[in-house]
Amino acid sequence: MIIGAGECGVRAAFALRENGYAGPVTLIGEEAHLPYERPPLSKGWHATPKPIASESAFSDAGIRLLRGTRVEAIEPTEHRLRLEDGAVLDYGKLLIATGARPRLFPGMEAALTLRTPEDAGAILDGLTPRSHLAIIGGGFIGLELAATARRAGVVVTVIEAADRLMARAVPAEIAAIAHARHTLEGVRFLFNAHVASATKTSVTLGNGEAIACERVVAGVGAVPNAELAEAAGLSVANGIVVDSSFRTSDPEIYAAGDCCSFPYQGRPVRLESWRAAQHHGHHAARAMLGDAAAYAKIPWFWSDQYDLTLQVAGLPEADRACIRRDVGEAAFILFQADDTGRLIAASGIGEGNAVARDIRLAEMLIERGVVCDPARLADPAFNLKAALKG
Amino acid sequence: MADWIKACAVDDIEEEDLIRFDHGGKTYAIYRSPEDGYFATDGLCTHEQVHLEDGLVMDHIIECPKHNGRFDYRTGEAKGAPVCVNLGTYPVKVEDGSVFIRIG
């Protein structure tokens, strides 16, 4: 039984079959859509979302898909779920993959947010050239949306509380490249800007300045959908707490994807990541079938803004020194190593897929805990594949 | 009518790597395996039509640079999410230091 039909839940359902499980699989999703890929929503205008798998793929795999279905409660002692419509479903093992939802800070509750195709429609439909979009938050979602809107001629203002963009996600040198590009494209930025209040069509800053616009969108992070788990008595701390097999404090219940807090290199981490959702789902499915292996994948993120692509492997630390590797003319990667010299993060930015190959190799180097010679990392002529094999 | 088309010289591709080859309005990927075998597939990932040329070749797997869809480039077989549709493959021969692929 799987609650949540996003990337993680869907991957888990199919992985159960791929790993030989022949018993019943039920996948419960709140949204009415066939499970779809979320990343494109902020990266362009898409009339219809792209399904993760076709309806027949679910039925062919014997996965019972309940759409538009809300779970009211998990009753762990009885091993059952209560649905909103009163129905009761028994489970043997349960996976919670309920994801996350947009965060809103006090004062900005009226702002639009972006999570679903309906949200994307509410933001983008009806925005015409020269209409004005205000975006609260200069993170991945806000900047991808800014790029999409600028391409359509929409006037964009990005309001950021920190003194730079993507402060949680990438080193400053990379954020500066994105900042320069957005500025060139005509995006207006307000940094160190505190939002006092927002309506659907205006933002008032802490200094009293009011920004009038046609739409206000907030992209200031996400909160895990952990309420069902919490009400069922499971341990929750910035996400549903799980071990390295995605098992919660109840041994029959697992949690994975954006909603869970899992151990990564000795500390609890919660990710909001498409690829982690897939990997978690896959690993949790195997764990539910008895595989005791500890999850060891490295976090990996990407963002598309105009023709710039950012890719990040590992979790960069804001204050840690970086080793720069140039990849061609206008692309580079910043590596970070821990105090023992082991690679812990690599962040790249460039046009198209210029940084992809080296980031992928860096991901494998991080996963294997390889100690790299900084001079070699910085040398564009040195093939990172050799470091992996050496 | 299938034709043998000269794609590149054998040394144009590094070992365990690939290059892009465009011909007749289509794009292909030509691979050199760690055992010095040459292979050819469609040049675009079946997930979101991304060029595979910036992808990573490890052993006999090509991984898409965008979302890490993986294929066995010898058979075109998709190796799991997010890709589920195989890549088309093309016969390859090496003659006089050149790599030819048969398309059409």
Coordinates of C-alpha atoms in Angstrom, one line a residue:
Chain A
M1 CA 0.0 0.0 0.0
I2 CA 1.5 3.3 -1.1
I3 CA 0.1 6.8 -0.1
G4 CA 1.2 9.4 -2.6
A5 CA 1.3 9.0 -6.4
G6 CA 4.1 11.4 -7.2
E7 CA 7.5 10.4 -8.6
C8 CA 8.5 8.5 -5.4
G9 CA 5.3 6.5 -4.9
V10 CA 5.0 5.6 -8.6
R11 CA 8.7 4.5 -8.7
A12 CA 8.1 2.4 -5.6
A13 CA 5.0 0.7 -7.1
F14 CA 6.8 -0.4 -10.2
A15 CA 10.0 -1.3 -8.3
L16 CA 7.9 -3.7 -6.2
R17 CA 7.0 -5.5 -9.4
E18 CA 10.5 -5.3 -10.9
N19 CA 11.8 -7.0 -7.8
G20 CA 9.5 -9.9 -8.0
Y21 CA 6.7 -9.0 -5.6
A22 CA 3.5 -10.6 -6.9
G23 CA 1.0 -9.6 -4.2
P24 CA -1.5 -6.7 -4.4
V25 CA -0.1 -3.1 -4.9
T26 CA -2.3 -0.1 -4.3
L27 CA -1.2 3.4 -5.1
I28 CA -3.3 6.2 -3.7
G29 CA -3.0 9.8 -5.1
E30 CA -4.9 12.9 -4.0
E31 CA -4.8 14.5 -7.4
A32 CA -7.2 13.5 -10.2
H33 CA -4.4 13.4 -12.8
L34 CA -2.6 10.3 -14.0
P35 CA 0.7 10.6 -12.0
Y36 CA 2.8 13.2 -13.9
E37 CA 6.3 14.7 -14.0
R38 CA 6.4 17.8 -11.8
P39 CA 9.8 19.4 -12.9
P40 CA 8.5 20.8 -16.2
L41 CA 5.8 22.9 -14.5
S42 CA 8.2 25.7 -13.6
K43 CA 10.3 25.4 -16.8
G44 CA 7.8 26.4 -19.5
W45 CA 4.2 26.6 -20.6
H46 CA 2.8 23.1 -20.7
A47 CA -0.9 22.6 -21.5
T48 CA -1.1 19.1 -20.2
P49 CA 1.3 17.4 -17.7
K50 CA 3.4 14.6 -19.0
P51 CA 2.5 11.3 -17.3
I52 CA 5.2 9.3 -15.6
A53 CA 3.6 6.1 -17.0
S54 CA 0.6 5.4 -19.1
E55 CA -2.6 4.2 -17.6
S56 CA -2.1 0.8 -19.3
A57 CA 1.4 0.6 -17.8
F58 CA -0.2 0.7 -14.3
S59 CA -2.8 -1.9 -15.1
D60 CA -0.3 -4.1 -17.0
A61 CA 1.8 -4.2 -13.9
G62 CA -1.1 -5.0 -11.7
I63 CA -0.9 -1.7 -9.8
R64 CA -4.3 -0.5 -8.5
L65 CA -4.2 3.2 -8.9
L66 CA -6.7 5.3 -6.8
R67 CA -6.8 8.8 -8.1
G68 CA -8.5 11.8 -6.5
T69 CA -8.4 9.9 -3.2
R70 CA -7.6 11.4 0.1
V71 CA -6.4 9.4 3.1
E72 CA -8.0 10.6 6.3
A73 CA -6.0 8.5 8.8
I74 CA -3.4 5.8 9.2
E75 CA -4.3 3.3 11.9
P76 CA -1.1 1.4 12.6
T77 CA -2.4 -1.0 15.2
E78 CA -5.1 -2.2 12.9
H79 CA -2.9 -2.1 9.8
R80 CA -5.4 -0.1 7.9
L81 CA -6.1 3.3 6.3
R82 CA -9.3 5.3 6.5
L83 CA -10.2 7.2 3.4
E84 CA -12.0 10.5 3.3
D85 CA -15.1 8.8 1.8
G86 CA -15.3 6.5 4.8
A87 CA -13.8 3.4 3.0
V88 CA -11.3 1.3 5.0
L89 CA -8.2 -0.3 3.3
D90 CA -6.1 -2.9 5.0
Y91 CA -2.3 -3.0 4.4
G92 CA 0.5 -5.5 5.1
K93 CA 3.2 -2.9 4.6
L94 CA 2.7 0.8 4.0
L95 CA 4.9 3.4 2.2
I96 CA 4.1 7.1 2.9
A97 CA 5.3 9.1 -0.1
T98 CA 3.1 12.2 0.4
G99 CA 5.8 14.7 -0.7
A100 CA 5.8 18.3 0.3
R101 CA 3.8 21.4 -0.2
P102 CA 4.8 25.0 -0.8
R103 CA 5.7 26.9 2.3
L104 CA 4.1 30.3 3.0
F105 CA 5.3 32.7 5.7
P106 CA 2.9 34.9 7.7
G107 CA 1.7 37.8 5.6
M108 CA 2.1 36.1 2.2
E109 CA -0.8 33.5 2.5
A110 CA -2.7 35.1 -0.3
A111 CA 0.2 34.6 -2.8
L112 CA 0.0 32.0 -5.5
T113 CA 2.3 29.0 -5.2
L114 CA 3.5 26.4 -7.8
R115 CA 3.2 22.7 -7.2
T116 CA 0.5 21.3 -9.5
P117 CA -0.6 21.8 -13.2
E118 CA -3.5 23.8 -11.8
D119 CA -1.1 26.1 -10.0
A120 CA 0.9 26.6 -13.1
G121 CA -2.2 27.5 -15.0
A122 CA -3.3 29.9 -12.4
I123 CA 0.1 31.7 -12.6
L124 CA 0.8 31.6 -16.3
D125 CA -2.6 31.7 -18.1
G126 CA -3.7 35.2 -18.8
L127 CA -0.2 36.7 -18.2
T128 CA 0.5 38.8 -21.3
P129 CA 3.6 40.6 -22.5
R130 CA 4.2 43.6 -20.2
S131 CA 1.9 42.4 -17.4
H132 CA 3.9 42.2 -14.2
L133 CA 4.7 39.1 -12.2
A134 CA 6.2 39.5 -8.7
I135 CA 8.0 36.4 -7.4
I136 CA 8.9 36.1 -3.7
G137 CA 12.0 34.0 -3.3
G138 CA 15.1 33.7 -5.5
G139 CA 15.5 29.9 -5.4
F140 CA 15.2 27.3 -8.1
I141 CA 11.4 27.5 -8.6
G142 CA 11.3 31.3 -8.5
L143 CA 14.1 31.7 -11.0
E144 CA 12.8 29.0 -13.4
L145 CA 9.5 30.7 -13.3
A146 CA 11.2 34.1 -13.9
A147 CA 12.9 32.7 -17.0
T148 CA 9.7 31.2 -18.3
A149 CA 7.8 34.5 -17.8
R150 CA 10.6 36.7 -19.3
R151 CA 10.5 34.5 -22.4
A152 CA 6.9 35.5 -22.8
G153 CA 7.7 39.2 -22.3
V154 CA 6.2 39.4 -18.8
V155 CA 7.8 42.0 -16.5
V156 CA 9.3 40.2 -13.6
T157 CA 10.4 41.3 -10.1
V158 CA 12.1 38.8 -7.8
I159 CA 12.1 39.6 -4.1
E160 CA 14.7 37.8 -2.1
A161 CA 15.2 37.9 1.7
A162 CA 18.9 37.0 1.5
D163 CA 21.7 39.1 -0.1
R164 CA 22.0 36.7 -3.1
L165 CA 20.2 34.1 -5.1
M166 CA 19.9 30.3 -4.4
A167 CA 21.7 30.8 -1.1
R168 CA 20.5 27.4 0.2
A169 CA 21.5 25.4 -2.9
V170 CA 24.7 26.6 -4.7
P171 CA 27.9 28.5 -4.0
A172 CA 27.9 32.3 -4.5
E173 CA 30.0 32.2 -7.6
I174 CA 27.4 30.1 -9.4
A175 CA 24.5 32.2 -8.1
A176 CA 26.3 35.2 -9.5
I177 CA 26.3 33.8 -13.1
A178 CA 22.5 33.1 -12.9
H179 CA 22.0 36.6 -11.4
A180 CA 23.9 38.2 -14.2
R181 CA 22.0 36.3 -16.8
H182 CA 18.6 37.2 -15.3
T183 CA 19.6 40.8 -15.1
L184 CA 20.6 40.7 -18.8
E185 CA 17.2 39.3 -19.6
G186 CA 15.5 42.2 -17.8
V187 CA 14.5 40.7 -14.4
R188 CA 14.5 43.2 -11.6
F189 CA 15.9 42.0 -8.3
L190 CA 15.3 43.2 -4.8
F191 CA 17.7 41.7 -2.3
N192 CA 17.6 41.8 1.5
A193 CA 13.9 42.5 1.0
H194 CA 11.5 41.5 3.8
V195 CA 7.9 40.9 2.7
A196 CA 5.5 42.5 5.2
S197 CA 2.4 41.4 3.4
A198 CA 1.2 40.2 0.0
T199 CA -2.1 40.0 -1.8
K200 CA -2.8 38.3 -5.2
T201 CA -1.8 41.6 -6.9
S202 CA 0.6 43.4 -4.7
V203 CA 3.5 43.0 -2.4
T204 CA 4.3 45.3 0.5
L205 CA 7.9 45.3 1.7
G206 CA 9.1 45.8 5.2
N207 CA 10.4 49.3 4.2
G208 CA 6.9 50.2 3.1
E209 CA 7.5 50.0 -0.6
A210 CA 4.5 48.6 -2.4
I211 CA 4.8 46.6 -5.7
A212 CA 1.7 46.4 -7.8
C213 CA 1.4 43.6 -10.2
E214 CA -1.0 41.2 -11.9
R215 CA 0.2 38.1 -10.0
V216 CA 2.2 37.3 -6.9
V217 CA 3.9 34.0 -6.6
A218 CA 5.8 32.7 -3.6
G219 CA 8.6 30.2 -4.0
V220 CA 10.1 30.2 -0.5
G221 CA 10.6 26.5 0.2
A222 CA 8.4 23.6 1.0
V223 CA 7.1 21.8 4.1
P224 CA 6.8 18.0 4.3
N225 CA 3.4 16.5 4.2
A226 CA 3.9 14.7 7.5
E227 CA 0.6 15.3 9.3
L228 CA -0.9 11.8 8.5
A229 CA 2.3 10.2 9.9
E230 CA 2.3 12.5 13.0
A231 CA -1.3 11.8 13.7
A232 CA -0.6 8.1 13.5
G233 CA 2.1 8.5 16.2
L234 CA 5.2 8.2 13.9
S235 CA 8.3 10.1 14.7
V236 CA 8.4 13.4 12.8
A237 CA 11.1 16.1 12.8
N238 CA 11.3 18.2 9.7
G239 CA 9.8 15.3 7.8
I240 CA 8.9 11.7 8.8
V241 CA 12.0 10.3 10.5
V242 CA 13.3 7.1 8.8
D243 CA 16.4 4.9 9.0
S244 CA 18.7 4.1 6.1
S245 CA 16.1 1.7 4.7
F246 CA 13.3 4.3 4.9
R247 CA 11.7 2.5 7.8
T248 CA 9.8 4.8 10.2
S249 CA 9.4 4.4 13.9
D250 CA 6.7 1.7 13.0
P251 CA 8.5 -1.3 11.5
E252 CA 5.6 -2.0 9.0
I253 CA 5.5 1.6 7.8
Y254 CA 8.1 3.2 5.5
A255 CA 8.4 6.8 4.3
A256 CA 10.3 8.1 1.3
G257 CA 10.8 11.1 -1.0
D258 CA 10.3 14.8 -0.1
C259 CA 8.2 13.9 3.0
C260 CA 11.0 12.0 4.8
S261 CA 14.0 12.9 6.9
F262 CA 16.7 10.3 6.3
P263 CA 20.3 9.8 7.4
Y264 CA 22.9 11.2 5.0
Q265 CA 26.6 11.1 5.9
G266 CA 25.8 11.0 9.6
R267 CA 23.1 13.7 9.8
P268 CA 19.3 13.8 9.1
V269 CA 18.5 15.4 5.7
R270 CA 15.3 16.2 3.9
L271 CA 15.5 16.7 0.2
E272 CA 13.1 18.2 -2.4
S273 CA 14.5 16.5 -5.4
W274 CA 13.0 14.6 -8.4
R275 CA 15.9 12.2 -8.7
A276 CA 16.0 11.5 -4.9
A277 CA 12.3 10.8 -5.0
Q278 CA 12.9 8.1 -7.6
H279 CA 15.9 6.6 -5.8
H280 CA 14.1 6.7 -2.5
G281 CA 11.0 5.0 -4.0
H282 CA 13.1 2.3 -5.6
H283 CA 15.1 1.7 -2.4
A284 CA 12.1 1.7 -0.1
A285 CA 10.4 -0.9 -2.3
R286 CA 13.4 -3.2 -2.1
A287 CA 13.5 -2.6 1.7
M288 CA 9.8 -3.5 2.0
L289 CA 10.7 -6.8 0.3
G290 CA 13.4 -7.5 2.8
D291 CA 16.6 -6.0 1.4
A292 CA 18.5 -4.6 4.3
A293 CA 21.0 -2.5 2.3
A294 CA 21.6 1.1 3.5
Y295 CA 20.6 3.9 1.1
A296 CA 23.8 5.5 -0.1
K297 CA 22.8 7.7 -3.1
I298 CA 24.2 11.2 -3.4
P299 CA 21.8 14.1 -3.7
W300 CA 21.5 15.5 -7.2
F301 CA 19.6 18.5 -8.4
W302 CA 19.2 20.4 -11.6
S303 CA 17.7 23.7 -12.7
D304 CA 17.0 25.1 -16.1
Q305 CA 17.0 28.9 -16.6
Y306 CA 17.0 30.2 -20.1
D307 CA 19.6 28.0 -21.9
L308 CA 21.6 27.8 -18.6
T309 CA 21.6 24.5 -16.8
L310 CA 22.7 24.1 -13.2
Q311 CA 23.6 20.7 -11.8
V312 CA 24.6 19.9 -8.3
A313 CA 25.8 16.7 -6.8
G314 CA 26.2 16.4 -3.0
L315 CA 25.2 19.1 -0.6
P316 CA 27.3 22.2 -1.1
E317 CA 28.2 24.2 2.0
A318 CA 28.0 28.0 1.8
D319 CA 31.2 28.7 3.7
R320 CA 33.4 26.0 2.4
A321 CA 36.3 26.8 -0.1
C322 CA 35.7 25.8 -3.7
I323 CA 38.1 24.4 -6.3
R324 CA 37.1 25.7 -9.8
R325 CA 37.2 23.6 -12.9
D326 CA 36.5 25.3 -16.2
V327 CA 34.6 23.2 -18.7
G328 CA 34.9 24.9 -22.1
E329 CA 34.4 28.7 -22.4
A330 CA 31.4 29.5 -20.4
A331 CA 30.8 26.7 -18.0
F332 CA 32.5 25.7 -14.8
I333 CA 32.2 23.4 -11.8
L334 CA 33.0 24.2 -8.2
F335 CA 34.1 21.3 -6.1
Q336 CA 34.1 21.1 -2.3
A337 CA 36.1 18.7 -0.2
D338 CA 35.9 18.0 3.5
D339 CA 38.7 18.4 5.9
T340 CA 40.2 15.1 5.0
G341 CA 40.2 15.9 1.3
R342 CA 37.2 13.7 0.4
L343 CA 35.0 15.2 -2.3
I344 CA 31.6 16.2 -0.8
A345 CA 29.9 18.4 -3.4
A346 CA 30.1 19.6 -7.0
S347 CA 28.1 22.5 -8.4
G348 CA 28.1 23.3 -12.1
I349 CA 26.6 25.9 -14.4
G350 CA 26.8 26.4 -18.1
E351 CA 24.8 26.5 -21.3
G352 CA 23.1 23.3 -22.4
N353 CA 24.5 20.2 -20.9
A354 CA 28.1 21.4 -20.7
V355 CA 28.6 20.4 -17.1
A356 CA 26.6 17.2 -17.0
R357 CA 29.3 14.6 -17.6
D358 CA 31.7 16.0 -15.0
I359 CA 28.9 16.4 -12.5
R360 CA 27.8 12.8 -13.0
L361 CA 31.4 11.7 -12.5
A362 CA 31.7 13.9 -9.5
E363 CA 28.6 12.3 -8.1
M364 CA 30.3 8.9 -8.4
L365 CA 33.5 10.2 -6.8
I366 CA 31.5 11.6 -3.9
E367 CA 29.6 8.3 -3.5
R368 CA 32.8 6.4 -3.3
G369 CA 34.4 8.9 -0.9
V370 CA 37.4 9.4 -3.2
V371 CA 40.1 11.8 -2.1
C372 CA 41.0 14.0 -5.1
D373 CA 44.1 16.1 -5.8
P374 CA 42.8 19.6 -6.1
A375 CA 45.2 20.4 -8.9
R376 CA 43.8 17.6 -11.0
L377 CA 40.2 18.6 -10.3
A378 CA 41.0 22.1 -11.5
D379 CA 42.8 20.9 -14.7
P380 CA 40.3 20.7 -17.6
A381 CA 42.6 18.3 -19.4
F382 CA 42.3 15.8 -16.6
N383 CA 39.5 13.3 -17.3
L384 CA 37.6 12.8 -14.0
K385 CA 36.9 9.2 -15.1
A386 CA 40.6 8.5 -14.4
A387 CA 40.1 9.6 -10.8
L388 CA 37.2 7.2 -10.6
K389 CA 39.2 4.3 -11.9
G390 CA 42.5 5.2 -10.2
Chain B
M1 CA 17.6 1.5 -49.5
A2 CA 20.1 1.2 -46.6
D3 CA 23.4 2.8 -47.2
W4 CA 26.8 2.6 -45.4
I5 CA 27.7 6.2 -44.4
K6 CA 31.1 7.2 -43.3
A7 CA 30.6 8.8 -39.8
C8 CA 34.1 9.5 -38.5
A9 CA 37.6 8.2 -38.2
V10 CA 38.2 5.6 -35.5
D11 CA 40.4 8.0 -33.6
D12 CA 37.7 10.7 -33.5
I13 CA 36.1 8.9 -30.6
E14 CA 38.0 8.3 -27.4
E15 CA 37.8 4.9 -25.8
E16 CA 34.6 4.5 -23.6
D17 CA 33.1 7.6 -25.2
L18 CA 30.8 8.8 -27.9
I19 CA 30.4 11.5 -30.5
R20 CA 27.4 13.0 -32.2
F21 CA 26.9 12.4 -35.9
D22 CA 24.3 14.3 -38.0
H23 CA 23.1 13.0 -41.3
G24 CA 20.1 13.5 -43.5
G25 CA 18.3 15.6 -41.0
K26 CA 18.7 13.0 -38.2
T27 CA 21.1 12.8 -35.4
Y28 CA 23.0 9.7 -34.3
A29 CA 25.4 8.8 -31.5
I30 CA 28.5 6.7 -32.3
Y31 CA 30.2 4.9 -29.5
R32 CA 33.6 3.3 -28.9
S33 CA 33.4 0.7 -26.2
P34 CA 36.2 -0.1 -23.6
E35 CA 37.0 -3.2 -25.8
D36 CA 37.4 -1.0 -28.8
G37 CA 34.1 -2.0 -30.4
Y38 CA 32.1 0.6 -32.3
F39 CA 28.3 1.0 -32.0
A40 CA 25.6 3.5 -33.2
T41 CA 22.2 4.5 -31.8
D42 CA 19.7 7.3 -32.2
G43 CA 21.3 10.5 -31.0
L44 CA 18.3 11.7 -28.8
C45 CA 17.2 10.3 -25.5
T46 CA 13.7 8.8 -25.7
H47 CA 12.6 10.6 -22.6
E48 CA 12.8 14.3 -23.5
Q49 CA 14.7 14.3 -26.8
V50 CA 17.9 15.5 -25.3
H51 CA 21.1 15.0 -27.3
L52 CA 23.1 12.2 -25.8
E53 CA 26.4 13.6 -26.9
D54 CA 27.1 15.3 -23.5
G55 CA 26.2 12.1 -21.7
L56 CA 28.5 9.8 -19.9
V57 CA 29.7 6.4 -21.2
M58 CA 30.6 3.9 -18.6
D59 CA 31.3 0.4 -19.8
H60 CA 28.4 -0.3 -22.2
I61 CA 26.0 2.2 -20.8
I62 CA 25.2 5.7 -22.1
E63 CA 23.6 7.9 -19.6
C64 CA 21.5 10.9 -20.7
P65 CA 23.1 14.2 -19.5
K66 CA 19.7 15.7 -18.5
H67 CA 17.8 13.3 -16.4
N68 CA 20.1 10.3 -16.3
G69 CA 18.1 7.9 -18.4
R70 CA 20.3 4.9 -19.1
F71 CA 20.7 2.7 -22.2
D72 CA 22.9 -0.2 -23.2
Y73 CA 24.3 1.4 -26.4
R74 CA 25.0 -2.1 -27.9
T75 CA 21.3 -3.0 -28.0
G76 CA 19.6 0.3 -27.4
E77 CA 17.8 -1.2 -24.4
A78 CA 16.4 1.3 -21.9
K79 CA 17.7 0.4 -18.4
G80 CA 15.0 1.8 -16.2
A81 CA 13.2 5.0 -15.1
P82 CA 12.8 7.7 -16.4
V83 CA 13.3 6.0 -19.7
C84 CA 11.1 3.2 -20.9
V85 CA 11.5 3.4 -24.7
N86 CA 14.6 1.8 -26.3
L87 CA 17.0 3.7 -28.5
G88 CA 17.1 2.6 -32.2
T89 CA 20.4 1.0 -33.1
Y90 CA 22.3 0.8 -36.4
P91 CA 24.8 -1.6 -37.9
V92 CA 28.4 -0.3 -37.8
K93 CA 31.6 -1.4 -39.6
V94 CA 35.2 -0.3 -39.4
E95 CA 37.1 0.0 -42.7
D96 CA 40.4 1.6 -43.5
G97 CA 40.5 3.6 -40.2
S98 CA 36.9 4.9 -40.7
V99 CA 33.6 4.1 -38.9
F100 CA 30.6 3.5 -41.1
I101 CA 27.0 3.2 -40.1
R102 CA 24.2 1.8 -42.1
I103 CA 21.1 3.9 -42.1
G104 CA 18.0 4.4 -44.3

